[in-house]
Amino acid sequence: MRRTDPEGHGPVRFGPPLPADGLPVLPELSAVVSAAAALGRSEPVGGGPALLEAACGYWARRGLSAGPERVVAAPGAPSLLLALTAALGGDVLVPRPCAAWWAPYARLLGRPVFHVGTPAECGGVPDPYALLETVRRVRDEGGDPRLLVLSVADDPTATVAPPEAVHEAVEAAAGEGLHVVSDETWRDTVHAQHDTVLIGPAEMLPERVTVVTDLAGALLPPGWPAAVARFPAGEVADDLHARVLDVLTALGARVAAPVAAAAGYALTEPEPVTTRVAATVRLHARVAAAAHATVVSAGALARPPQAGRHLYVDLGPLRTALGAHGVGDAQDLEEFLTARLGLPAPGGHRFGDDLGALRVRLSTGSLLAGTDAELEECLGSPSPLELPHVQRALITLKSVFDDLRDDAQRWEPPR
């Protein structure tokens, strides 16, 4: 079965980092790191007792009980996914599109990666029938699919998969004997928590799901790498846990002691952390909604963002106008919009999407760029979109997309 590596501009060997929140570091987190700065050591492989206990408490508050013997910490989710992929063996299946960092780690190990289409209403999880068909074809051609990676709160599409879509995907994966890794990095960034139901795969099929959470999603700055994984119970999972620790040991993947102190503090979710998380989510939700309205009014397509700090935009309806600017694929579009907006606009091919599809991920953190004082003002303002530096960024976005809409209308053939 043909793999889905992009062609035409060469293979995509790297992807953009997680979308940052663009905000100053929480002072209480800085204080914790400062207090631990004299510690020149790192945590034991897999994390020390305090960090693991904090992770257990974090998941228990979300209905996922686990003891420290079923939890592993590492310096970022990529090292955890690399270790899980190496430990499980076999081929890897991911949705199309998916987080930019998922596929490179499988390819680094020489493992084939197969992209599976998603349901119409969301990204992050595979369509169950497409998943079954992909597994069948891979096996018919001599492959050995063993691992499915998915995300309920998704990067890049910024959607939250409804429980029924998650359940169908997980049931299909279980029926084919796949182990599921649920990337829940963006779980705590849902924009409308009272209107959005988020249920993870581990709540549906606890014996076959490993949960991975990169703390850069909501709790820590992206430059302080720390992530935790929760393994299922049972003898098979115990063996997987041990093999993952072996791989992390070989990689020397230990969390630095000052970062571990900050991660442990953040995972206990004290009031300063929860207040900052809630304010950050509100701010990015407002910016994402404004950016979504802008791109849709210009004729582009985008699902309403429901989580995270980004939105995923399909400029296919503006292809004629973009073609006049020499834009023919996602790489061209990335370069064109990055230059026009003055902001990173990674193309869909970075996320496993078709190179020929004119799709990009826009990050809301980039629209907040300003001084620390301006960013703090964003957090506390009842009307952050009216602040001058945010308004300027949104006006630039609107101008670029409105120009494309006007170009498209000029190129429309007369009826």
Short mmCIF file of C-alpha atoms in Angstrom, two decimals:
data_model
loop_
_atom_site.label_atom_id
_atom_site.label_comp_id
_atom_site.label_asym_id
_atom_site.label_seq_id
_atom_site.Cartn_x
_atom_site.Cartn_y
_atom_site.Cartn_z
CA MET A 1 0.00 0.00 0.00
CA ARG A 2 1.42 3.40 -0.96
CA ARG A 3 2.57 5.51 1.95
CA THR A 4 1.63 9.16 2.06
CA ASP A 5 4.95 10.99 2.03
CA PRO A 6 4.57 14.33 0.21
CA GLU A 7 6.17 14.56 -3.21
CA GLY A 8 7.12 17.39 -5.52
CA HIS A 9 9.06 19.55 -3.05
CA GLY A 10 10.93 16.65 -1.51
CA PRO A 11 10.07 14.84 1.72
CA VAL A 12 8.95 16.84 4.72
CA ARG A 13 11.67 16.10 7.25
CA PHE A 14 10.49 18.33 10.06
CA GLY A 15 7.37 20.04 11.25
CA PRO A 16 6.51 23.25 13.05
CA PRO A 17 6.56 23.22 16.85
CA LEU A 18 3.46 23.16 19.02
CA PRO A 19 1.60 26.48 18.82
CA ALA A 20 2.84 28.60 21.73
CA ASP A 21 0.52 30.72 23.85
CA GLY A 22 2.67 33.80 23.21
CA LEU A 23 2.32 34.90 26.84
CA PRO A 24 4.85 35.69 29.60
CA VAL A 25 5.74 32.85 31.96
CA LEU A 26 3.47 32.59 34.98
CA PRO A 27 5.40 34.20 37.89
CA GLU A 28 4.63 31.31 40.25
CA LEU A 29 6.16 28.87 37.77
CA SER A 30 9.23 31.06 37.44
CA ALA A 31 9.57 31.08 41.23
CA VAL A 32 9.46 27.27 41.37
CA VAL A 33 12.16 26.99 38.69
CA SER A 34 14.29 29.63 40.42
CA ALA A 35 14.06 27.76 43.71
CA ALA A 36 15.23 24.55 41.98
CA ALA A 37 17.83 26.22 39.76
CA ALA A 38 20.70 25.15 42.02
CA LEU A 39 19.87 21.49 41.31
CA GLY A 40 22.25 20.46 38.57
CA ARG A 41 20.89 16.95 38.31
CA SER A 42 18.08 15.43 36.29
CA GLU A 43 15.18 13.21 37.31
CA PRO A 44 15.56 9.43 37.14
CA VAL A 45 14.54 7.91 33.82
CA GLY A 46 10.74 7.92 33.77
CA GLY A 47 10.47 10.63 36.42
CA GLY A 48 10.91 10.91 40.18
CA PRO A 49 8.28 10.05 42.81
CA ALA A 50 6.98 13.61 43.30
CA LEU A 51 6.47 14.20 39.58
CA LEU A 52 4.77 10.82 39.07
CA GLU A 53 2.45 11.35 42.04
CA ALA A 54 1.50 14.78 40.68
CA ALA A 55 0.71 13.20 37.29
CA CYS A 56 -1.46 10.55 38.99
CA GLY A 57 -3.44 13.26 40.75
CA TYR A 58 -3.85 15.20 37.51
CA TRP A 59 -5.38 12.18 35.76
CA ALA A 60 -7.46 11.14 38.77
CA ARG A 61 -9.20 14.53 38.62
CA ARG A 62 -10.12 13.63 35.03
CA GLY A 63 -11.52 10.23 35.92
CA LEU A 64 -8.41 8.23 34.96
CA SER A 65 -7.00 6.62 38.06
CA ALA A 66 -3.45 5.26 37.93
CA GLY A 67 -0.63 4.46 40.33
CA PRO A 68 2.94 5.76 39.83
CA GLU A 69 3.94 2.34 38.48
CA ARG A 70 1.77 3.05 35.41
CA VAL A 71 3.12 6.55 34.70
CA VAL A 72 6.25 7.73 32.90
CA ALA A 73 7.64 11.24 32.53
CA ALA A 74 10.00 12.40 29.78
CA PRO A 75 11.41 15.64 28.33
CA GLY A 76 8.55 16.23 25.89
CA ALA A 77 5.91 14.12 24.19
CA PRO A 78 8.08 13.38 21.12
CA SER A 79 10.48 11.29 23.19
CA LEU A 80 7.54 9.38 24.67
CA LEU A 81 6.03 8.68 21.25
CA LEU A 82 9.43 7.60 19.92
CA ALA A 83 9.83 5.21 22.84
CA LEU A 84 6.29 3.83 22.46
CA THR A 85 6.76 3.32 18.71
CA ALA A 86 10.06 1.54 19.25
CA ALA A 87 8.63 -0.63 22.03
CA LEU A 88 5.47 -1.65 20.16
CA GLY A 89 7.10 -2.36 16.79
CA GLY A 90 5.19 -2.68 13.54
CA ASP A 91 3.59 -0.07 11.31
CA VAL A 92 1.94 3.13 12.51
CA LEU A 93 -1.45 4.55 11.56
CA VAL A 94 -2.39 8.21 12.05
CA PRO A 95 -5.30 10.41 10.96
CA ARG A 96 -4.94 12.74 8.00
CA PRO A 97 -4.05 15.46 8.90
CA CYS A 98 -2.27 14.90 12.21
CA ALA A 99 0.14 16.66 14.55
CA ALA A 100 3.32 17.47 12.68
CA TRP A 101 5.57 15.67 15.16
CA TRP A 102 3.88 12.25 15.06
CA ALA A 103 5.12 10.79 11.78
CA PRO A 104 8.81 11.84 11.83
CA TYR A 105 9.54 9.69 14.88
CA ALA A 106 8.15 6.58 13.23
CA ARG A 107 10.15 7.32 10.09
CA LEU A 108 13.26 7.83 12.22
CA LEU A 109 12.82 4.23 13.35
CA GLY A 110 12.24 3.07 9.78
CA ARG A 111 8.57 2.34 10.45
CA PRO A 112 5.99 2.87 7.70
CA VAL A 113 3.35 5.50 8.47
CA PHE A 114 -0.10 5.26 6.92
CA HIS A 115 -2.53 8.16 7.01
CA VAL A 116 -6.26 7.45 7.40
CA GLY A 117 -9.11 9.80 6.49
CA THR A 118 -11.18 11.39 9.25
CA PRO A 119 -14.94 11.89 9.65
CA ALA A 120 -16.49 14.97 8.09
CA GLU A 121 -17.31 16.58 11.42
CA CYS A 122 -13.85 16.51 13.02
CA GLY A 123 -10.17 15.74 12.73
CA GLY A 124 -7.91 13.87 15.11
CA VAL A 125 -9.57 10.44 14.91
CA PRO A 126 -9.81 8.12 11.89
CA ASP A 127 -13.05 7.23 10.17
CA PRO A 128 -13.65 3.65 11.39
CA TYR A 129 -14.39 2.21 7.93
CA ALA A 130 -11.34 3.92 6.44
CA LEU A 131 -9.28 2.53 9.32
CA LEU A 132 -10.49 -1.03 8.76
CA GLU A 133 -9.86 -0.78 5.02
CA THR A 134 -6.36 0.64 5.58
CA VAL A 135 -5.44 -2.12 8.04
CA ARG A 136 -6.72 -4.77 5.61
CA ARG A 137 -4.76 -3.37 2.68
CA VAL A 138 -1.56 -2.96 4.71
CA ARG A 139 -1.76 -6.58 5.89
CA ASP A 140 -2.58 -7.85 2.41
CA GLU A 141 0.63 -6.22 1.20
CA GLY A 142 2.77 -7.74 3.95
CA GLY A 143 2.63 -4.92 6.49
CA ASP A 144 2.20 -5.24 10.24
CA PRO A 145 0.03 -2.41 11.65
CA ARG A 146 0.23 -2.29 15.45
CA LEU A 147 -0.14 1.30 16.60
CA LEU A 148 -2.84 3.94 16.08
CA VAL A 149 -2.11 7.48 17.26
CA LEU A 150 -5.07 9.84 17.62
CA SER A 151 -6.11 13.01 19.44
CA VAL A 152 -9.59 13.95 20.61
CA ALA A 153 -8.68 17.64 20.99
CA ASP A 154 -6.71 17.95 17.81
CA ASP A 155 -3.71 19.72 16.40
CA PRO A 156 -3.88 20.80 13.60
CA THR A 157 -7.65 20.96 12.99
CA ALA A 158 -8.53 22.51 16.40
CA THR A 159 -11.63 20.29 16.57
CA VAL A 160 -12.88 18.13 19.43
CA ALA A 161 -14.05 14.73 18.22
CA PRO A 162 -17.54 13.81 19.49
CA PRO A 163 -17.68 10.76 21.78
CA GLU A 164 -19.43 8.61 19.19
CA ALA A 165 -16.66 9.23 16.63
CA VAL A 166 -14.00 8.38 19.22
CA HIS A 167 -15.86 5.24 20.29
CA GLU A 168 -16.24 3.96 16.73
CA ALA A 169 -12.56 4.56 15.97
CA VAL A 170 -11.39 2.88 19.18
CA GLU A 171 -13.70 -0.12 18.65
CA ALA A 172 -12.35 -0.57 15.12
CA ALA A 173 -8.77 -0.33 16.38
CA ALA A 174 -9.43 -2.85 19.16
CA GLY A 175 -11.04 -5.26 16.73
CA GLU A 176 -7.85 -5.23 14.67
CA GLY A 177 -5.57 -5.67 17.69
CA LEU A 178 -4.05 -2.18 17.51
CA HIS A 179 -2.65 -0.38 20.51
CA VAL A 180 -3.97 3.18 20.75
CA VAL A 181 -1.90 6.18 21.84
CA SER A 182 -4.15 9.09 22.74
CA ASP A 183 -2.33 12.42 22.50
CA GLU A 184 -4.20 14.60 25.00
CA THR A 185 -1.87 17.59 24.90
CA TRP A 186 -4.74 19.98 24.13
CA ARG A 187 -7.32 18.42 26.45
CA ASP A 188 -7.26 21.38 28.86
CA THR A 189 -7.61 24.02 26.13
CA VAL A 190 -11.23 23.37 25.07
CA HIS A 191 -12.80 26.76 24.27
CA ALA A 192 -16.36 26.13 25.44
CA GLN A 193 -16.01 23.57 28.20
CA HIS A 194 -19.70 23.63 29.17
CA ASP A 195 -20.83 23.06 25.58
CA THR A 196 -18.21 20.53 24.45
CA VAL A 197 -18.13 16.90 25.54
CA LEU A 198 -14.59 15.51 25.59
CA ILE A 199 -14.21 11.82 26.37
CA GLY A 200 -10.87 10.18 25.72
CA PRO A 201 -10.24 6.65 24.40
CA ALA A 202 -8.82 5.49 27.74
CA GLU A 203 -12.25 6.01 29.28
CA MET A 204 -13.76 3.73 26.63
CA LEU A 205 -11.14 1.01 26.26
CA PRO A 206 -8.83 1.29 29.28
CA GLU A 207 -6.88 -1.92 28.61
CA ARG A 208 -5.58 -0.88 25.16
CA VAL A 209 -4.92 2.86 25.41
CA THR A 210 -1.82 4.77 26.50
CA VAL A 211 -2.41 8.47 27.15
CA VAL A 212 0.33 10.99 26.38
CA THR A 213 0.16 14.62 27.50
CA ASP A 214 2.75 17.25 26.62
CA LEU A 215 2.57 19.87 29.37
CA ALA A 216 3.38 22.59 26.83
CA GLY A 217 -0.23 22.30 25.71
CA ALA A 218 -1.67 24.12 28.72
CA LEU A 219 0.54 24.00 31.79
CA LEU A 220 4.15 24.88 30.91
CA PRO A 221 6.00 27.14 28.45
CA PRO A 222 7.06 25.21 25.34
CA GLY A 223 10.73 25.81 26.12
CA TRP A 224 10.47 23.76 29.33
CA PRO A 225 10.11 20.23 27.91
CA ALA A 226 8.09 17.85 30.04
CA ALA A 227 5.44 15.28 29.24
CA VAL A 228 3.76 12.37 30.98
CA ALA A 229 2.29 9.07 29.79
CA ARG A 230 -0.32 6.92 31.52
CA PHE A 231 -0.23 3.21 30.69
CA PRO A 232 -3.15 0.78 30.96
CA ALA A 233 -3.27 -1.89 33.64
CA GLY A 234 -2.37 -5.51 32.99
CA GLU A 235 0.59 -7.74 32.24
CA VAL A 236 0.90 -6.71 28.58
CA ALA A 237 0.90 -3.05 29.51
CA ASP A 238 3.47 -3.68 32.27
CA ASP A 239 5.79 -5.15 29.65
CA LEU A 240 5.20 -2.13 27.38
CA HIS A 241 5.94 0.20 30.29
CA ALA A 242 9.25 -1.59 30.94
CA ARG A 243 10.28 -1.48 27.27
CA VAL A 244 9.46 2.24 27.08
CA LEU A 245 11.72 2.86 30.08
CA ASP A 246 14.47 0.88 28.30
CA VAL A 247 14.20 3.11 25.24
CA LEU A 248 14.16 6.31 27.31
CA THR A 249 17.25 5.07 29.14
CA ALA A 250 19.04 4.45 25.84
CA LEU A 251 18.07 7.96 24.71
CA GLY A 252 19.14 9.58 27.98
CA ALA A 253 15.66 11.13 28.03
CA ARG A 254 15.51 12.59 31.54
CA VAL A 255 13.61 15.64 32.73
CA ALA A 256 15.89 18.34 34.17
CA ALA A 257 15.28 18.82 37.92
CA PRO A 258 14.15 22.50 37.70
CA VAL A 259 11.71 21.64 34.90
CA ALA A 260 10.47 18.62 36.85
CA ALA A 261 9.80 20.89 39.83
CA ALA A 262 7.75 23.23 37.64
CA ALA A 263 5.92 20.31 36.02
CA GLY A 264 5.07 18.76 39.38
CA TYR A 265 3.77 22.10 40.65
CA ALA A 266 1.68 22.69 37.51
CA LEU A 267 0.23 19.16 37.55
CA THR A 268 -1.16 19.69 41.06
CA GLU A 269 -3.17 22.56 39.52
CA PRO A 270 -2.92 25.19 42.26
CA GLU A 271 -5.08 28.30 41.93
CA PRO A 272 -2.49 30.47 40.09
CA VAL A 273 -2.11 27.77 37.42
CA THR A 274 -5.81 27.11 36.92
CA THR A 275 -6.54 30.85 36.77
CA ARG A 276 -3.84 31.39 34.13
CA VAL A 277 -4.98 28.36 32.10
CA ALA A 278 -8.59 29.58 32.11
CA ALA A 279 -7.58 33.13 31.11
CA THR A 280 -5.30 31.84 28.35
CA VAL A 281 -8.01 29.58 26.94
CA ARG A 282 -10.54 32.45 26.91
CA LEU A 283 -8.09 34.75 25.17
CA HIS A 284 -7.12 32.28 22.46
CA ALA A 285 -10.73 31.25 21.94
CA ARG A 286 -11.67 34.87 21.19
CA VAL A 287 -8.74 35.37 18.82
CA ALA A 288 -9.43 32.04 17.08
CA ALA A 289 -13.11 32.93 16.61
CA ALA A 290 -12.17 36.30 15.11
CA ALA A 291 -9.60 34.72 12.79
CA HIS A 292 -12.11 32.04 11.77
CA ALA A 293 -14.73 34.67 10.89
CA THR A 294 -12.14 36.52 8.80
CA VAL A 295 -11.00 33.57 6.70
CA VAL A 296 -14.52 32.23 6.18
CA SER A 297 -15.85 35.63 5.09
CA ALA A 298 -13.07 35.72 2.48
CA GLY A 299 -14.30 32.44 0.97
CA ALA A 300 -11.88 30.00 2.61
CA LEU A 301 -13.06 26.93 4.51
CA ALA A 302 -12.34 26.11 8.15
CA ARG A 303 -14.09 24.17 10.87
CA PRO A 304 -14.90 26.39 13.86
CA PRO A 305 -11.95 26.06 16.27
CA GLN A 306 -12.92 24.27 19.48
CA ALA A 307 -9.59 23.78 21.26
CA GLY A 308 -5.97 24.83 21.21
CA ARG A 309 -4.33 27.93 19.82
CA HIS A 310 -4.78 27.53 16.10
CA LEU A 311 -7.16 26.92 13.24
CA TYR A 312 -6.81 24.90 10.06
CA VAL A 313 -7.76 26.70 6.88
CA ASP A 314 -8.53 25.29 3.43
CA LEU A 315 -7.95 27.88 0.70
CA GLY A 316 -9.07 25.56 -2.09
CA PRO A 317 -11.98 27.87 -3.05
CA LEU A 318 -9.39 30.62 -3.66
CA ARG A 319 -7.12 28.45 -5.81
CA THR A 320 -7.55 30.55 -8.95
CA ALA A 321 -6.56 33.75 -7.15
CA LEU A 322 -3.62 32.04 -5.50
CA GLY A 323 -2.53 30.57 -8.81
CA ALA A 324 -2.12 34.11 -10.14
CA HIS A 325 0.48 34.57 -7.40
CA GLY A 326 2.32 31.39 -8.35
CA VAL A 327 0.79 29.31 -5.55
CA GLY A 328 0.07 25.76 -6.70
CA ASP A 329 0.47 23.60 -3.61
CA ALA A 330 0.77 23.69 0.16
CA GLN A 331 4.48 24.51 0.16
CA ASP A 332 3.90 27.49 -2.12
CA LEU A 333 0.98 28.55 0.07
CA GLU A 334 3.11 28.31 3.21
CA GLU A 335 5.75 30.59 1.70
CA PHE A 336 3.18 33.02 0.27
CA LEU A 337 1.15 33.48 3.47
CA THR A 338 4.20 33.55 5.74
CA ALA A 339 5.57 36.44 3.65
CA ARG A 340 2.23 38.28 3.40
CA LEU A 341 1.21 37.89 7.04
CA GLY A 342 4.65 38.15 8.57
CA LEU A 343 3.65 35.15 10.68
CA PRO A 344 4.37 31.41 10.47
CA ALA A 345 1.75 29.68 8.30
CA PRO A 346 2.86 26.03 7.97
CA GLY A 347 1.26 24.21 5.06
CA GLY A 348 -0.94 21.16 5.40
CA HIS A 349 1.81 18.91 4.03
CA ARG A 350 3.60 19.41 7.36
CA PHE A 351 0.68 17.59 8.97
CA GLY A 352 0.46 14.68 6.55
CA ASP A 353 -2.14 16.32 4.31
CA ASP A 354 -1.94 16.15 0.53
CA LEU A 355 0.71 18.46 -0.90
CA GLY A 356 -1.73 19.56 -3.60
CA ALA A 357 -4.36 20.67 -1.06
CA LEU A 358 -4.13 24.38 -0.26
CA ARG A 359 -4.31 24.14 3.53
CA VAL A 360 -2.46 25.88 6.34
CA ARG A 361 -2.46 26.02 10.13
CA LEU A 362 -2.66 29.53 11.56
CA SER A 363 -1.64 30.00 15.20
CA THR A 364 -3.45 32.47 17.41
CA GLY A 365 -0.35 33.02 19.54
CA SER A 366 1.30 34.70 16.57
CA LEU A 367 -1.56 37.21 16.42
CA LEU A 368 -0.89 38.25 20.03
CA ALA A 369 2.77 39.18 19.55
CA GLY A 370 3.70 42.19 21.66
CA THR A 371 5.62 43.33 24.72
CA ASP A 372 5.19 41.51 28.02
CA ALA A 373 3.08 44.41 29.28
CA GLU A 374 0.82 44.22 26.21
CA LEU A 375 0.45 40.48 26.60
CA GLU A 376 -0.44 40.77 30.28
CA GLU A 377 -3.02 43.37 29.26
CA CYS A 378 -4.49 40.83 26.83
CA LEU A 379 -5.04 38.37 29.66
CA GLY A 380 -6.86 40.84 31.86
CA SER A 381 -8.79 42.79 29.24
CA PRO A 382 -12.55 42.22 28.82
CA SER A 383 -12.09 43.20 25.14
CA PRO A 384 -8.68 41.88 24.05
CA LEU A 385 -9.54 42.10 20.35
CA GLU A 386 -9.79 45.87 20.68
CA LEU A 387 -6.27 46.28 22.03
CA PRO A 388 -4.10 48.07 19.43
CA HIS A 389 -1.48 45.38 18.82
CA VAL A 390 -4.10 42.59 18.52
CA GLN A 391 -6.28 44.77 16.32
CA ARG A 392 -3.36 45.47 13.99
CA ALA A 393 -2.63 41.76 13.60
CA LEU A 394 -6.27 40.94 12.86
CA ILE A 395 -6.50 43.82 10.37
CA THR A 396 -3.45 42.43 8.54
CA LEU A 397 -5.04 38.99 8.44
CA LYS A 398 -8.28 40.43 7.12
CA SER A 399 -6.49 42.51 4.50
CA VAL A 400 -4.55 39.54 3.11
CA PHE A 401 -7.60 37.28 2.92
CA ASP A 402 -9.89 40.01 1.58
CA ASP A 403 -7.37 40.69 -1.18
CA LEU A 404 -7.46 37.03 -2.13
CA ARG A 405 -11.27 37.07 -2.14
CA ASP A 406 -11.29 40.15 -4.39
CA ASP A 407 -8.75 38.54 -6.73
CA ALA A 408 -10.90 35.40 -6.90
CA GLN A 409 -13.98 37.43 -7.79
CA ARG A 410 -12.11 39.25 -10.58
CA TRP A 411 -11.00 35.91 -12.01
CA GLU A 412 -14.49 34.40 -11.93
CA PRO A 413 -15.84 33.80 -15.45
CA PRO A 414 -18.98 35.82 -16.30
CA ARG A 415 -22.24 33.92 -15.91
#
